[in-house]
Coordinates of N, CA and C in Angstrom, one line a residue:
M1 N 166.1 66.7 127.8 CA 165.0 67.0 126.8 C 164.6 65.7 126.1
N2 N 165.4 64.7 126.1 CA 165.0 63.4 125.4 C 163.8 62.8 126.1
F3 N 163.8 62.9 127.4 CA 162.7 62.4 128.2 C 161.3 63.0 127.8
L4 N 161.4 64.3 127.5 CA 160.2 65.0 127.1 C 159.8 64.8 125.6
K5 N 160.8 64.5 124.8 CA 160.6 64.3 123.4 C 160.2 62.9 123.0
S6 N 160.4 61.9 123.8 CA 159.9 60.6 123.5 C 158.6 60.3 124.1
P7 N 157.9 59.3 123.6 CA 156.6 59.0 124.1 C 156.7 58.4 125.6
W8 N 155.8 58.8 126.4 CA 155.9 58.3 127.8 C 155.2 56.9 127.9
P9 N 155.7 56.1 128.6 CA 155.0 54.8 128.8 C 153.6 54.9 129.4
W10 N 152.8 53.9 129.2 CA 151.4 54.0 129.7 C 151.4 54.1 131.2
Y11 N 152.3 53.5 131.9 CA 152.3 53.4 133.3 C 152.8 54.8 134.0
V12 N 153.2 55.7 133.1 CA 153.5 57.1 133.6 C 152.4 58.0 133.1
A13 N 152.0 58.0 131.8 CA 151.0 58.9 131.3 C 149.6 58.6 131.8
G14 N 149.3 57.3 132.0 CA 148.0 56.9 132.5 C 147.7 57.4 133.9
P15 N 148.6 57.2 134.8 CA 148.3 57.7 136.2 C 148.3 59.2 136.2
L16 N 149.1 59.9 135.4 CA 149.0 61.4 135.4 C 147.7 61.9 134.9
I17 N 147.2 61.3 133.9 CA 145.8 61.6 133.4 C 144.8 61.3 134.5
G18 N 144.9 60.1 135.1 CA 144.0 59.7 136.2 C 144.1 60.6 137.4
L19 N 145.2 61.1 137.7 CA 145.3 62.0 138.9 C 144.7 63.4 138.7
S20 N 144.4 63.7 137.4 CA 143.7 65.0 137.1 C 142.3 65.0 137.7
V21 N 141.7 63.8 137.8 CA 140.3 63.7 138.4 C 140.3 64.2 139.9
P22 N 141.1 63.5 140.7 CA 141.0 64.0 142.1 C 141.6 65.4 142.3
L23 N 142.5 65.8 141.5 CA 143.0 67.2 141.6 C 141.9 68.2 141.3
L24 N 141.1 68.0 140.2 CA 140.0 68.9 139.9 C 138.9 68.8 141.0
M25 N 138.7 67.7 141.6 CA 137.7 67.6 142.7 C 138.2 68.3 143.9
L26 N 139.5 68.2 144.2 CA 140.1 68.9 145.4 C 140.1 70.4 145.2
I27 N 140.5 70.8 144.0 CA 140.7 72.3 143.8 C 139.4 73.0 143.8
G28 N 138.3 72.4 143.2 CA 137.1 73.2 143.1 C 135.8 72.4 142.9
N29 N 135.9 71.1 143.2 CA 134.7 70.2 143.0 C 134.2 70.3 141.5
K30 N 135.2 70.2 140.6 CA 135.0 70.3 139.2 C 135.1 68.9 138.6
A31 N 134.2 68.6 137.5 CA 134.3 67.4 136.8 C 135.0 67.5 135.5
L32 N 135.9 66.5 135.2 CA 136.7 66.5 134.0 C 135.8 66.2 132.8
G33 N 135.9 66.9 131.8 CA 135.1 66.7 130.6 C 135.5 67.8 129.5
I34 N 135.6 67.4 128.3 CA 136.0 68.4 127.3 C 134.9 68.9 126.4
S35 N 133.9 68.0 126.1 CA 132.8 68.4 125.2 C 132.0 69.5 125.8
S36 N 131.9 69.6 127.1 CA 131.0 70.7 127.6 C 131.6 72.1 127.3
S37 N 132.9 72.2 127.0 CA 133.5 73.5 126.7 C 132.8 74.0 125.4
L38 N 132.4 73.2 124.4 CA 131.8 73.7 123.3 C 130.4 74.3 123.6
R39 N 129.7 73.7 124.5 CA 128.4 74.3 125.0 C 128.7 75.7 125.6
H40 N 129.7 75.8 126.4 CA 130.0 77.0 127.1 C 130.4 78.1 126.1
I41 N 131.2 77.8 125.0 CA 131.5 78.7 124.0 C 130.2 79.2 123.3
C42 N 129.4 78.3 122.9 CA 128.1 78.6 122.2 C 127.2 79.5 123.1
A43 N 127.2 79.2 124.4 CA 126.4 80.0 125.3 C 126.9 81.4 125.4
A44 N 128.2 81.5 125.4 CA 128.8 82.8 125.5 C 128.7 83.6 124.2
C45 N 128.7 83.0 123.1 CA 128.8 83.7 121.8 C 127.5 83.8 121.0
L46 N 126.5 82.9 121.3 CA 125.3 82.9 120.5 C 124.2 83.8 121.2
P47 N 123.8 84.8 120.6 CA 122.8 85.7 121.2 C 121.4 85.2 121.2
G48 N 121.1 84.1 120.5 CA 119.8 83.6 120.4 C 119.2 83.1 121.8
K49 N 117.9 82.8 121.7 CA 117.2 82.3 122.9 C 117.0 80.8 122.9
I50 N 118.1 80.1 122.6 CA 118.0 78.6 122.5 C 118.1 78.1 124.0
P51 N 117.1 77.4 124.4 CA 117.0 77.0 125.8 C 118.3 76.2 126.3
F52 N 118.9 75.4 125.4 CA 120.0 74.6 125.8 C 121.2 75.5 126.2
F53 N 121.3 76.7 125.7 CA 122.4 77.6 126.0 C 122.0 78.7 126.9
Q54 N 120.9 78.6 127.6 CA 120.4 79.6 128.6 C 120.8 79.1 130.0
Y55 N 122.0 79.4 130.4 CA 122.4 79.1 131.7 C 123.6 80.0 132.1
D56 N 124.1 80.0 133.3 CA 125.2 80.8 133.7 C 126.5 80.1 133.3
W57 N 126.9 80.3 132.1 CA 128.2 79.7 131.6 C 129.4 80.2 132.3
K58 N 129.3 81.4 132.8 CA 130.5 82.0 133.5 C 130.9 81.1 134.7
K59 N 130.0 80.5 135.3 CA 130.4 79.6 136.5 C 131.2 78.4 136.0
E60 N 131.2 78.1 134.7 CA 131.9 77.0 134.2 C 133.1 77.5 133.3
S61 N 133.5 78.7 133.4 CA 134.5 79.3 132.5 C 135.9 78.6 132.8
W62 N 136.1 78.0 133.9 CA 137.3 77.3 134.2 C 137.6 76.2 133.1
N63 N 136.5 75.7 132.6 CA 136.5 74.6 131.6 C 137.2 75.1 130.3
L64 N 136.9 76.4 130.0 CA 137.4 77.0 128.8 C 138.9 77.2 129.0
W65 N 139.3 77.6 130.2 CA 140.8 77.7 130.4 C 141.5 76.4 130.4
F66 N 140.8 75.3 130.9 CA 141.3 74.0 130.8 C 141.6 73.5 129.4
V67 N 140.6 73.7 128.6 CA 140.7 73.3 127.1 C 141.7 74.2 126.4
G68 N 141.7 75.5 126.8 CA 142.7 76.4 126.2 C 144.1 75.9 126.6
G69 N 144.3 75.4 127.8 CA 145.6 74.9 128.2 C 146.0 73.7 127.5
I70 N 145.1 72.8 127.2 CA 145.3 71.6 126.4 C 145.8 72.0 125.0
A71 N 145.1 73.0 124.4 CA 145.5 73.5 123.0 C 146.9 74.1 123.1
L72 N 147.1 74.9 124.1 CA 148.4 75.6 124.2 C 149.5 74.6 124.4
G73 N 149.3 73.6 125.2 CA 150.3 72.6 125.5 C 150.6 71.8 124.2
A74 N 149.6 71.5 123.4 CA 149.8 70.8 122.2 C 150.6 71.6 121.2
L75 N 150.3 72.9 121.2 CA 151.1 73.8 120.3 C 152.6 73.9 120.7
L76 N 152.8 74.0 122.0 CA 154.2 74.0 122.5 C 154.9 72.7 122.2
V77 N 154.2 71.6 122.4 CA 154.9 70.3 122.0 C 155.2 70.3 120.6
L78 N 154.3 70.7 119.8 CA 154.5 70.7 118.3 C 155.7 71.6 117.9
L79 N 155.8 72.7 118.5 CA 156.8 73.7 118.1 C 158.2 73.4 118.7
F80 N 158.2 72.9 120.0 CA 159.5 72.8 120.7 C 159.9 71.4 121.1
L81 N 159.0 70.5 121.1 CA 159.3 69.1 121.6 C 159.1 68.0 120.6
G82 N 158.8 68.3 119.4 CA 158.7 67.3 118.4 C 160.1 66.7 118.0
N83 N 160.1 65.4 117.8 CA 161.3 64.7 117.5 C 161.6 64.6 116.0
G84 N 160.6 65.1 115.1 CA 160.8 65.1 113.7 C 160.7 63.8 113.0
E85 N 160.4 62.7 113.8 CA 160.3 61.4 113.2 C 158.8 61.1 113.0
P86 N 158.5 60.2 112.0 CA 157.1 59.8 111.8 C 156.6 59.1 113.1
V87 N 155.3 59.1 113.2 CA 154.7 58.5 114.3 C 155.0 57.0 114.2
A88 N 155.4 56.4 115.4 CA 155.8 55.0 115.4 C 154.5 54.1 115.5
L89 N 154.1 53.5 114.4 CA 153.0 52.6 114.4 C 153.4 51.1 114.4
N90 N 152.6 50.3 115.0 CA 152.8 48.9 115.0 C 152.8 48.4 113.6
P91 N 153.8 47.5 113.2 CA 153.9 47.0 111.8 C 152.6 46.4 111.3
S92 N 151.8 45.7 112.2 CA 150.6 45.1 111.8 C 149.5 46.1 111.5
T93 N 149.6 47.2 112.2 CA 148.6 48.3 111.9 C 148.9 48.9 110.5
I94 N 150.2 49.1 110.2 CA 150.6 49.6 108.9 C 150.2 48.7 107.8
A95 N 150.4 47.4 108.0 CA 150.0 46.4 107.0 C 148.5 46.5 106.8
A96 N 147.7 46.6 107.9 CA 146.2 46.6 107.7 C 145.8 47.9 107.0
L97 N 146.4 49.0 107.3 CA 146.1 50.2 106.7 C 146.5 50.2 105.2
K98 N 147.6 49.6 104.9 CA 148.0 49.5 103.5 C 147.1 48.6 102.7
A99 N 146.6 47.6 103.3 CA 145.6 46.7 102.7 C 144.3 47.4 102.3
N100 N 144.1 48.5 103.1 CA 142.9 49.3 102.9 C 143.1 50.5 102.1
G101 N 144.3 50.7 101.5 CA 144.6 51.8 100.6 C 145.3 53.0 101.1
V102 N 145.7 53.0 102.4 CA 146.4 54.1 103.0 C 147.9 53.8 102.7
Q103 N 148.6 54.8 102.2 CA 150.0 54.6 101.8 C 150.9 55.7 102.5
E104 N 150.4 56.8 103.0 CA 151.2 57.8 103.5 C 151.2 57.8 105.0
F105 N 152.4 57.6 105.6 CA 152.5 57.5 107.1 C 153.6 58.5 107.6
D106 N 153.8 59.6 106.9 CA 154.8 60.5 107.3 C 154.4 61.5 108.4
E107 N 153.1 61.7 108.6 CA 152.6 62.6 109.5 C 151.8 62.0 110.6
I108 N 151.2 62.7 111.5 CA 150.5 62.1 112.6 C 149.2 61.5 112.1
L109 N 148.6 62.0 111.0 CA 147.4 61.5 110.4 C 147.7 61.0 109.0
P110 N 147.1 60.0 108.5 CA 147.4 59.6 107.1 C 147.1 60.6 106.1
G111 N 148.1 61.0 105.3 CA 147.9 62.0 104.3 C 147.0 61.7 103.2
D112 N 146.8 60.4 103.0 CA 145.9 59.9 101.9 C 144.4 60.4 102.2
I113 N 144.1 60.5 103.5 CA 142.8 60.9 103.9 C 142.7 62.4 104.4
F114 N 143.6 62.7 105.3 CA 143.6 64.0 105.9 C 144.5 65.0 105.2
N115 N 144.0 65.6 104.2 CA 144.8 66.6 103.5 C 143.8 67.7 102.9
W116 N 144.3 68.8 102.5 CA 143.5 69.9 102.0 C 142.8 69.6 100.7
G117 N 143.4 68.7 99.9 CA 142.7 68.3 98.7 C 141.4 67.5 99.0
N118 N 141.3 66.8 100.1 CA 140.1 66.0 100.4 C 139.1 66.9 101.2
A119 N 139.4 68.1 101.5 CA 138.5 68.9 102.3 C 137.2 69.2 101.6
F120 N 137.2 69.2 100.2 CA 136.0 69.6 99.5 C 135.6 68.6 98.5
N121 N 135.9 67.3 98.8 CA 135.4 66.3 97.9 C 134.6 65.2 98.8
G122 N 134.2 64.1 98.1 CA 133.4 63.1 98.8 C 134.1 62.5 100.0
T123 N 135.4 62.3 99.9 CA 136.1 61.7 101.0 C 136.1 62.6 102.2
G124 N 136.4 63.9 101.9 CA 136.4 64.9 103.0 C 135.0 65.0 103.6
L125 N 133.9 65.0 102.8 CA 132.6 65.1 103.3 C 132.3 63.9 104.2
L126 N 132.7 62.7 103.8 CA 132.4 61.6 104.6 C 133.2 61.5 105.9
F127 N 134.5 61.7 105.8 CA 135.4 61.6 107.0 C 135.3 62.8 107.9
F128 N 135.3 64.0 107.3 CA 135.3 65.2 108.2 C 133.9 65.6 108.6
V129 N 133.0 65.8 107.7 CA 131.7 66.4 108.1 C 130.8 65.3 108.7
T130 N 130.7 64.2 108.0 CA 129.8 63.1 108.6 C 130.4 62.6 109.9
G131 N 131.7 62.3 109.9 CA 132.4 61.9 111.1 C 132.3 62.8 112.2
G132 N 132.5 64.1 112.0 CA 132.4 65.1 113.0 C 130.9 65.2 113.5
F133 N 129.9 65.1 112.6 CA 128.5 65.1 113.1 C 128.3 63.9 114.0
L134 N 128.7 62.7 113.6 CA 128.5 61.5 114.4 C 129.1 61.7 115.8
V135 N 130.3 62.2 115.8 CA 131.0 62.3 117.1 C 130.2 63.3 117.9
G136 N 129.8 64.4 117.4 CA 129.0 65.4 118.1 C 127.7 64.9 118.6
F137 N 127.0 64.2 117.7 CA 125.7 63.6 118.1 C 125.9 62.5 119.2
G138 N 126.9 61.7 119.0 CA 127.1 60.7 120.0 C 127.5 61.2 121.4
T139 N 128.3 62.3 121.3 CA 128.6 63.0 122.6 C 127.4 63.5 123.3
R140 N 126.5 64.2 122.5 CA 125.3 64.7 123.1 C 124.4 63.6 123.6
Y141 N 124.2 62.6 122.8 CA 123.3 61.5 123.1 C 123.8 60.7 124.3
A142 N 125.1 60.6 124.5 CA 125.6 59.9 125.7 C 125.8 60.8 126.9
G143 N 125.5 62.0 126.7 CA 125.6 62.9 127.9 C 127.0 63.3 128.2
G144 N 127.9 63.2 127.3 CA 129.3 63.5 127.6 C 130.3 62.8 126.7
C145 N 131.5 63.2 126.7 CA 132.5 62.6 125.8 C 133.3 61.5 126.5
T146 N 134.2 60.9 125.7 CA 135.0 59.8 126.3 C 135.8 60.2 127.5
S147 N 136.4 61.4 127.5 CA 137.1 61.8 128.7 C 136.2 62.0 129.9
G148 N 135.1 62.6 129.7 CA 134.1 62.8 130.8 C 133.6 61.5 131.4
H149 N 133.2 60.6 130.5 CA 132.7 59.3 131.0 C 133.8 58.3 131.4
S150 N 134.8 58.1 130.5 CA 135.8 57.1 130.7 C 136.8 57.4 131.8
I151 N 137.1 58.7 131.9 CA 138.1 59.1 132.9 C 137.4 59.5 134.2
Y152 N 136.6 60.5 134.1 CA 135.9 61.1 135.3 C 134.8 60.1 135.8
G153 N 133.9 59.8 134.9 CA 132.7 59.0 135.3 C 133.0 57.7 136.0
I154 N 133.9 56.9 135.3 CA 134.2 55.6 135.9 C 135.0 55.8 137.2
S155 N 135.9 56.8 137.3 CA 136.7 56.9 138.5 C 135.8 57.4 139.7
T156 N 134.7 57.9 139.4 CA 133.7 58.3 140.5 C 132.6 57.3 140.6
L157 N 132.8 56.2 140.0 CA 131.9 55.0 140.1 C 130.4 55.3 139.6
Q158 N 130.3 56.0 138.5 CA 129.0 56.2 137.9 C 128.6 55.2 136.9
W159 N 127.6 54.5 137.2 CA 127.1 53.4 136.3 C 126.9 53.8 134.9
P160 N 126.2 54.9 134.6 CA 126.0 55.3 133.2 C 127.3 55.6 132.5
S161 N 128.3 56.0 133.2 CA 129.6 56.2 132.5 C 130.3 54.9 132.1
L162 N 130.1 53.8 133.0 CA 130.6 52.5 132.6 C 129.8 52.0 131.3
V163 N 128.5 52.2 131.3 CA 127.8 51.7 130.1 C 128.2 52.5 128.9
A164 N 128.3 53.9 129.0 CA 128.8 54.7 127.9 C 130.1 54.2 127.4
T165 N 131.0 53.9 128.3 CA 132.4 53.5 127.9 C 132.4 52.2 127.2
V166 N 131.6 51.3 127.7 CA 131.5 50.0 127.0 C 130.9 50.2 125.6
C167 N 130.0 51.1 125.4 CA 129.4 51.4 124.1 C 130.4 52.1 123.2
F168 N 131.2 53.0 123.8 CA 132.3 53.7 123.0 C 133.2 52.6 122.5
M169 N 133.6 51.7 123.3 CA 134.6 50.7 122.9 C 134.0 49.8 121.9
A170 N 132.8 49.3 122.1 CA 132.1 48.4 121.1 C 131.9 49.1 119.8
G171 N 131.6 50.4 119.8 CA 131.5 51.1 118.6 C 132.8 51.3 117.9
G172 N 133.9 51.6 118.7 CA 135.2 51.7 118.1 C 135.7 50.5 117.4
F173 N 135.4 49.3 118.1 CA 135.8 48.0 117.5 C 135.1 47.7 116.3
A174 N 133.7 48.0 116.3 CA 132.9 47.7 115.1 C 133.4 48.6 114.0
M175 N 133.6 49.9 114.2 CA 134.1 50.8 113.2 C 135.4 50.4 112.6
T176 N 136.4 50.0 113.5 CA 137.7 49.7 113.1 C 137.8 48.4 112.3
H177 N 137.0 47.4 112.7 CA 137.1 46.1 112.1 C 136.0 45.7 111.0
L178 N 134.8 46.4 111.1 CA 133.7 46.0 110.3 C 133.3 47.1 109.2
I179 N 133.3 48.4 109.7 CA 132.8 49.4 108.8 C 133.9 50.1 108.0
L180 N 135.0 50.5 108.7 CA 136.1 51.3 108.1 C 136.9 50.6 107.0
P181 N 137.2 49.3 107.1 CA 138.0 48.6 106.1 C 137.3 48.7 104.7
P182 N 136.0 48.3 104.5 CA 135.4 48.4 103.2 C 135.2 49.8 102.8
L183 N 134.9 50.7 103.7 CA 134.8 52.1 103.4 C 136.1 52.7 102.8
M184 N 137.2 52.4 103.5 CA 138.5 52.9 103.0 C 138.9 52.3 101.7
R185 N 138.6 51.0 101.5 CA 138.9 50.4 100.2 C 138.1 51.0 99.1
W186 N 136.9 51.4 99.3 CA 136.0 52.0 98.4 C 136.5 53.4 98.0
L187 N 136.9 54.1 99.0 CA 137.4 55.5 98.8 C 138.8 55.7 98.3
L188 N 139.7 54.8 98.8 CA 141.1 55.1 98.5 C 141.7 54.1 97.4
L189 N 141.1 53.0 97.1 CA 141.7 52.1 96.1 C 141.2 52.4 94.7

């Protein structure tokens, strides 16, 4: 059980994730992607005549089972395979976060930001609502999410996926090093 409870090294986890692409292609000529499942859920549940949701979503219902399996797997790990220890972060990451006002590192997400008390104030509005909107907008604008482009798209040699992945990475670096530090100091200090 210790093997399952400890983090797997990149050279094991990475190839396992990568092998999901050819497995999905061999099983049913399916493309890996997570964000499309939200479209399928909306197409199934929204009775309106919105053109974006007018398609045969049942042909893609496998994707809903795939995402449900990810959620179920996460729940099983949380309930049965958690080691009870805080997430192991690099000491330089902890120092950088502390310099920006984050002090709680006992959970998987910093409790200073991600807590129920912040769900209905300016911090929650900024991080949860605005952040969620930007992620959703970026996913739609890019024509897919990071898993669809970076794992599936690049492995199938799609040029737009390489461009999207470079933009994801550039945006992530800019957010991490240029935008987030002053924003966090303003909100948390």
